[in-house]
CSV table of C-alpha atoms in Angstrom, one decimal:
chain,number,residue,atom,x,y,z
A,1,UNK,CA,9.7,90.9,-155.4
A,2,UNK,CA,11.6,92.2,-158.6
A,3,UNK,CA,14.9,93.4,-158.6
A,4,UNK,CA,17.6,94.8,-161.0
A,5,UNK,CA,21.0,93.9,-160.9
A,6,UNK,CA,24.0,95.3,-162.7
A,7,UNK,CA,26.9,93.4,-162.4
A,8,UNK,CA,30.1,94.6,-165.4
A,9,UNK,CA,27.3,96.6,-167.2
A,10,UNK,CA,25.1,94.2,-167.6
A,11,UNK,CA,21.8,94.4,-166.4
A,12,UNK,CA,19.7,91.2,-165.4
A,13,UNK,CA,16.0,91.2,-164.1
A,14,UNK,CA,15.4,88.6,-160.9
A,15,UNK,CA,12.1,88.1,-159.6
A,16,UNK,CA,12.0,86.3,-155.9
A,17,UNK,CA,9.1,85.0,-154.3
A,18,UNK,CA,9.4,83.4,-150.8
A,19,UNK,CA,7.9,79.8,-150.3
A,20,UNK,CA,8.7,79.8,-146.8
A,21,UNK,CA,11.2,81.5,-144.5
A,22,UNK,CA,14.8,80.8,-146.0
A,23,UNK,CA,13.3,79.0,-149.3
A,24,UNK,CA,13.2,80.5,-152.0
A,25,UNK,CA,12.1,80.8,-155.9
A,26,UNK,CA,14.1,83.1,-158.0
A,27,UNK,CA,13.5,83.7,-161.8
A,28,UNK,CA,16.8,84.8,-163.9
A,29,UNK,CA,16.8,84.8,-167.6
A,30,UNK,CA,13.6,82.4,-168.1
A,31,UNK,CA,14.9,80.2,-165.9
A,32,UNK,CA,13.5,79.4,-162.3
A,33,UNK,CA,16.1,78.4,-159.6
A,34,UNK,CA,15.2,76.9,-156.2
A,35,UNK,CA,17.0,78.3,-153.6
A,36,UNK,CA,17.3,77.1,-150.0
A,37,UNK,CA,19.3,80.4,-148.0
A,38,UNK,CA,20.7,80.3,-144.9
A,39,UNK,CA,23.4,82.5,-143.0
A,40,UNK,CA,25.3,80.4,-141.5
A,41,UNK,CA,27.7,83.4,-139.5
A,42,UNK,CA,27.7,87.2,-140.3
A,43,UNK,CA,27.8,87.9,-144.1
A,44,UNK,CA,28.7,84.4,-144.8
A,45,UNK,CA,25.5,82.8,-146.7
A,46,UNK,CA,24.8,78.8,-147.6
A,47,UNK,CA,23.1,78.5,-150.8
A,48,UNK,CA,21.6,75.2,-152.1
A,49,UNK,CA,20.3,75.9,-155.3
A,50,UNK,CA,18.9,73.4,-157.8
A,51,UNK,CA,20.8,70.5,-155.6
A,52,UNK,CA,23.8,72.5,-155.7
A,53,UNK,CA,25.4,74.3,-152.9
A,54,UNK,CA,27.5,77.5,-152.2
A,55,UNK,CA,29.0,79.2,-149.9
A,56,UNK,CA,29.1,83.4,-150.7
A,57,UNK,CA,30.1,86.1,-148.8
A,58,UNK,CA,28.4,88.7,-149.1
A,59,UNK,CA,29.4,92.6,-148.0
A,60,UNK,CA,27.7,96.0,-148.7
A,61,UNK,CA,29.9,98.6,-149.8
A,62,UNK,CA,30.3,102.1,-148.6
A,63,UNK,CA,28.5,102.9,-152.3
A,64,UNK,CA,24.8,102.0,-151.3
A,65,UNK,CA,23.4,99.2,-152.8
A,66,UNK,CA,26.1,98.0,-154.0
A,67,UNK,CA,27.7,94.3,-152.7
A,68,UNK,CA,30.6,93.0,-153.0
A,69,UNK,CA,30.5,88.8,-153.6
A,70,UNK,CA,32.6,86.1,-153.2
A,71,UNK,CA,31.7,83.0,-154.6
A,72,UNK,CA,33.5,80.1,-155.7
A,73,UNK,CA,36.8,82.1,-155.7
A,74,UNK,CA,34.6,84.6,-158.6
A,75,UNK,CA,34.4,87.9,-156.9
A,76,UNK,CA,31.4,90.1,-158.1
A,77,UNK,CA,30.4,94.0,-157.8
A,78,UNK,CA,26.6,93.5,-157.7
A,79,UNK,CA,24.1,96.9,-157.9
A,80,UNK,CA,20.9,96.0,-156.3
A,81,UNK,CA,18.1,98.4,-157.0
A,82,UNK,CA,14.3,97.1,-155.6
A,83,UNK,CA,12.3,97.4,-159.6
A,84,UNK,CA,9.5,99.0,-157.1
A,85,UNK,CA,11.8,101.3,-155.9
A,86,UNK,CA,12.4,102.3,-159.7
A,87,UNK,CA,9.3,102.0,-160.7
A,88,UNK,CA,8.0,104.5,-157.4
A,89,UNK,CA,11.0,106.9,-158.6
A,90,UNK,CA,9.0,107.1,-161.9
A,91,UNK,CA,6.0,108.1,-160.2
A,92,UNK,CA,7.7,110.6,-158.2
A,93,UNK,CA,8.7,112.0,-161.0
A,94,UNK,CA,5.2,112.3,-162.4
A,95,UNK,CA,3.8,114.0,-159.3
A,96,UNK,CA,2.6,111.7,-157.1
A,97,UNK,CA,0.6,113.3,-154.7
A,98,UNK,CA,-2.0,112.4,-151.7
A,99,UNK,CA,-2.5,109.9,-148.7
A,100,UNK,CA,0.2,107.6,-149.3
A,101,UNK,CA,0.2,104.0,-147.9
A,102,UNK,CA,4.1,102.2,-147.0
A,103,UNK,CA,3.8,98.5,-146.7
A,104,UNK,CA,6.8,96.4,-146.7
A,105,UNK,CA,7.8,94.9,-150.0
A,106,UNK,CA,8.6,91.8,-148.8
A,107,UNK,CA,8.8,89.6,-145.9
A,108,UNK,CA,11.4,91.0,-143.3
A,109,UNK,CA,12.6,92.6,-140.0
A,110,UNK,CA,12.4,96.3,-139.3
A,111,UNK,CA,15.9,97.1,-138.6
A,112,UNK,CA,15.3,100.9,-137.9
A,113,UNK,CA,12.8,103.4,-138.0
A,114,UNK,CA,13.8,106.8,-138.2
A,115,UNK,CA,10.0,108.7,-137.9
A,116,UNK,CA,7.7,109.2,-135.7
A,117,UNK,CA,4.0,110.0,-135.6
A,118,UNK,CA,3.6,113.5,-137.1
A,119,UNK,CA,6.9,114.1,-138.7
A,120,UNK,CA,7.0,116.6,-141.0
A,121,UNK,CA,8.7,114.1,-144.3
A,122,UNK,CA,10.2,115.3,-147.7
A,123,UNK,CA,9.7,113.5,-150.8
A,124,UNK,CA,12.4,110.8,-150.8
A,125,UNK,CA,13.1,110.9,-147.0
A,126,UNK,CA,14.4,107.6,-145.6
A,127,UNK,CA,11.5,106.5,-143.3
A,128,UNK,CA,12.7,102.8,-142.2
A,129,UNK,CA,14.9,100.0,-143.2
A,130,UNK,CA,13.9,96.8,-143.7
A,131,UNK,CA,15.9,93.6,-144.0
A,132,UNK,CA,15.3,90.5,-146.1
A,133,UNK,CA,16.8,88.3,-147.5
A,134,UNK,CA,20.0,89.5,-146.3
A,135,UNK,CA,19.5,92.9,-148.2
A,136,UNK,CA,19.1,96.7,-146.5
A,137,UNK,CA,16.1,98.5,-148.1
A,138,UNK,CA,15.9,101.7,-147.5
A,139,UNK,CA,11.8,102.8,-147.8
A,140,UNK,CA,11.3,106.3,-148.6
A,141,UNK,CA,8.5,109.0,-148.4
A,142,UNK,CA,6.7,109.1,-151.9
A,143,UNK,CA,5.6,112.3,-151.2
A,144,UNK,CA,6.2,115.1,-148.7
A,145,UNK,CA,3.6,115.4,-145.7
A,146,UNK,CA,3.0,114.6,-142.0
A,147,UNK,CA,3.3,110.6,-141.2
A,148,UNK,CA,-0.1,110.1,-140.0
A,149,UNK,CA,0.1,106.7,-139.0
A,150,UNK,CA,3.2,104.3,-137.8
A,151,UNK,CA,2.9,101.2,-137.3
A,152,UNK,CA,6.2,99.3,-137.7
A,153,UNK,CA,8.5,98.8,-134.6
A,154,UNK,CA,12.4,98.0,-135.1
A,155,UNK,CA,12.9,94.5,-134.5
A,156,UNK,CA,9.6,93.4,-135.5
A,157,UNK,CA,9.1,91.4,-138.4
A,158,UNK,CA,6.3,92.1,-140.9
A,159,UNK,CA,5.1,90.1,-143.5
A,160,UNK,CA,4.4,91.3,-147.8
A,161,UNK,CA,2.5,94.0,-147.9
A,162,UNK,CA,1.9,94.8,-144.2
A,163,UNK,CA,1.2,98.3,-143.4
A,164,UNK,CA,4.2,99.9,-142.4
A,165,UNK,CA,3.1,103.4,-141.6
A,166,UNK,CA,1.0,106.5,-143.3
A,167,UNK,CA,1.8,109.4,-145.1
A,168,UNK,CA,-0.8,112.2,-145.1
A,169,UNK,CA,-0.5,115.4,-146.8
A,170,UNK,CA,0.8,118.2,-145.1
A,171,UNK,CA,-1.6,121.2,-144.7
């Protein structure tokens, strides 16, 4: 999974791929870091990385996507946007239209679903939230129509790429 992350007006590219539940590979600036995540208590993460290990705390902020980290005594305003999420706001803009597939980006737990079976959606609507790796994503309808088909449950976790739910075209 790709993200990008703005932190003092810069803006880095991270790519994430999960090994195995709370190891991970993250590639920053050419360079690949092994990281080894646990929480050990509510917003309080340990991070081994490379053979090194930290202890952040981590906070999202009233604005969104945006978290607020302590690390080290450094304290960091960190915007987190999905680059799917981007990339799907580009297609949006291009006129996506048809049956419409949601499957989770990544490895996670469904923290809530806010649809049912044949709800009437807007482009954009907030459908679910899924949690991983410590992050709220917020999955949205692509298009407007009718959700056809639901298949996540709150609480459940689903792995990359799972089928999440459907959404058909209205009319």
């Amino acid at each position: 999974m790709a993200y990008i992350v703005t932190c003092n007006e810069e803006e880095w590219h991270i790519g994430v791929e999960e090994r195995h539940p709370g190891l991970y590979v993250v590639h920053l600036g050419g360079k690949e870091y092994l990281v080894d995540y646990h929480e050990s208590r509510d917003n309080l993460l340990s991070l081994i990385i490379n053979g090194r290990s930290y202890e952040v705390d981590l906070d999202l902020s009233d604005k969104g996507e945006v978290y607020q980290v302590d690390i080290q005594g450094d304290h960091f305003e960190l915007d987190v946007m999905e680059e799917k999420r981007k990339k799907l706001a580009s297609k949006l803009s291009a006129g996506l239209s048809g049956r419409q597939e949601i499957t989770a980006p990544m490895s996670g737990n469904v923290c809530k679903v806010l649809v049912k079976e044949g709800d009437l959606v807007e482009s954009g609507q907030v459908l679910m939230i899924l949690e991983a790796m410590k992050m709220m994503n917020e999955l949205k309808a692509p298009v407007a129509g009718v959700i056809g088909s639901l298949k996540a449950t709150e609480g459940v976790p689903v792995a990359t790429n799972e089928l999440l739910c459907v959404v058909e075209p209205a009319g």
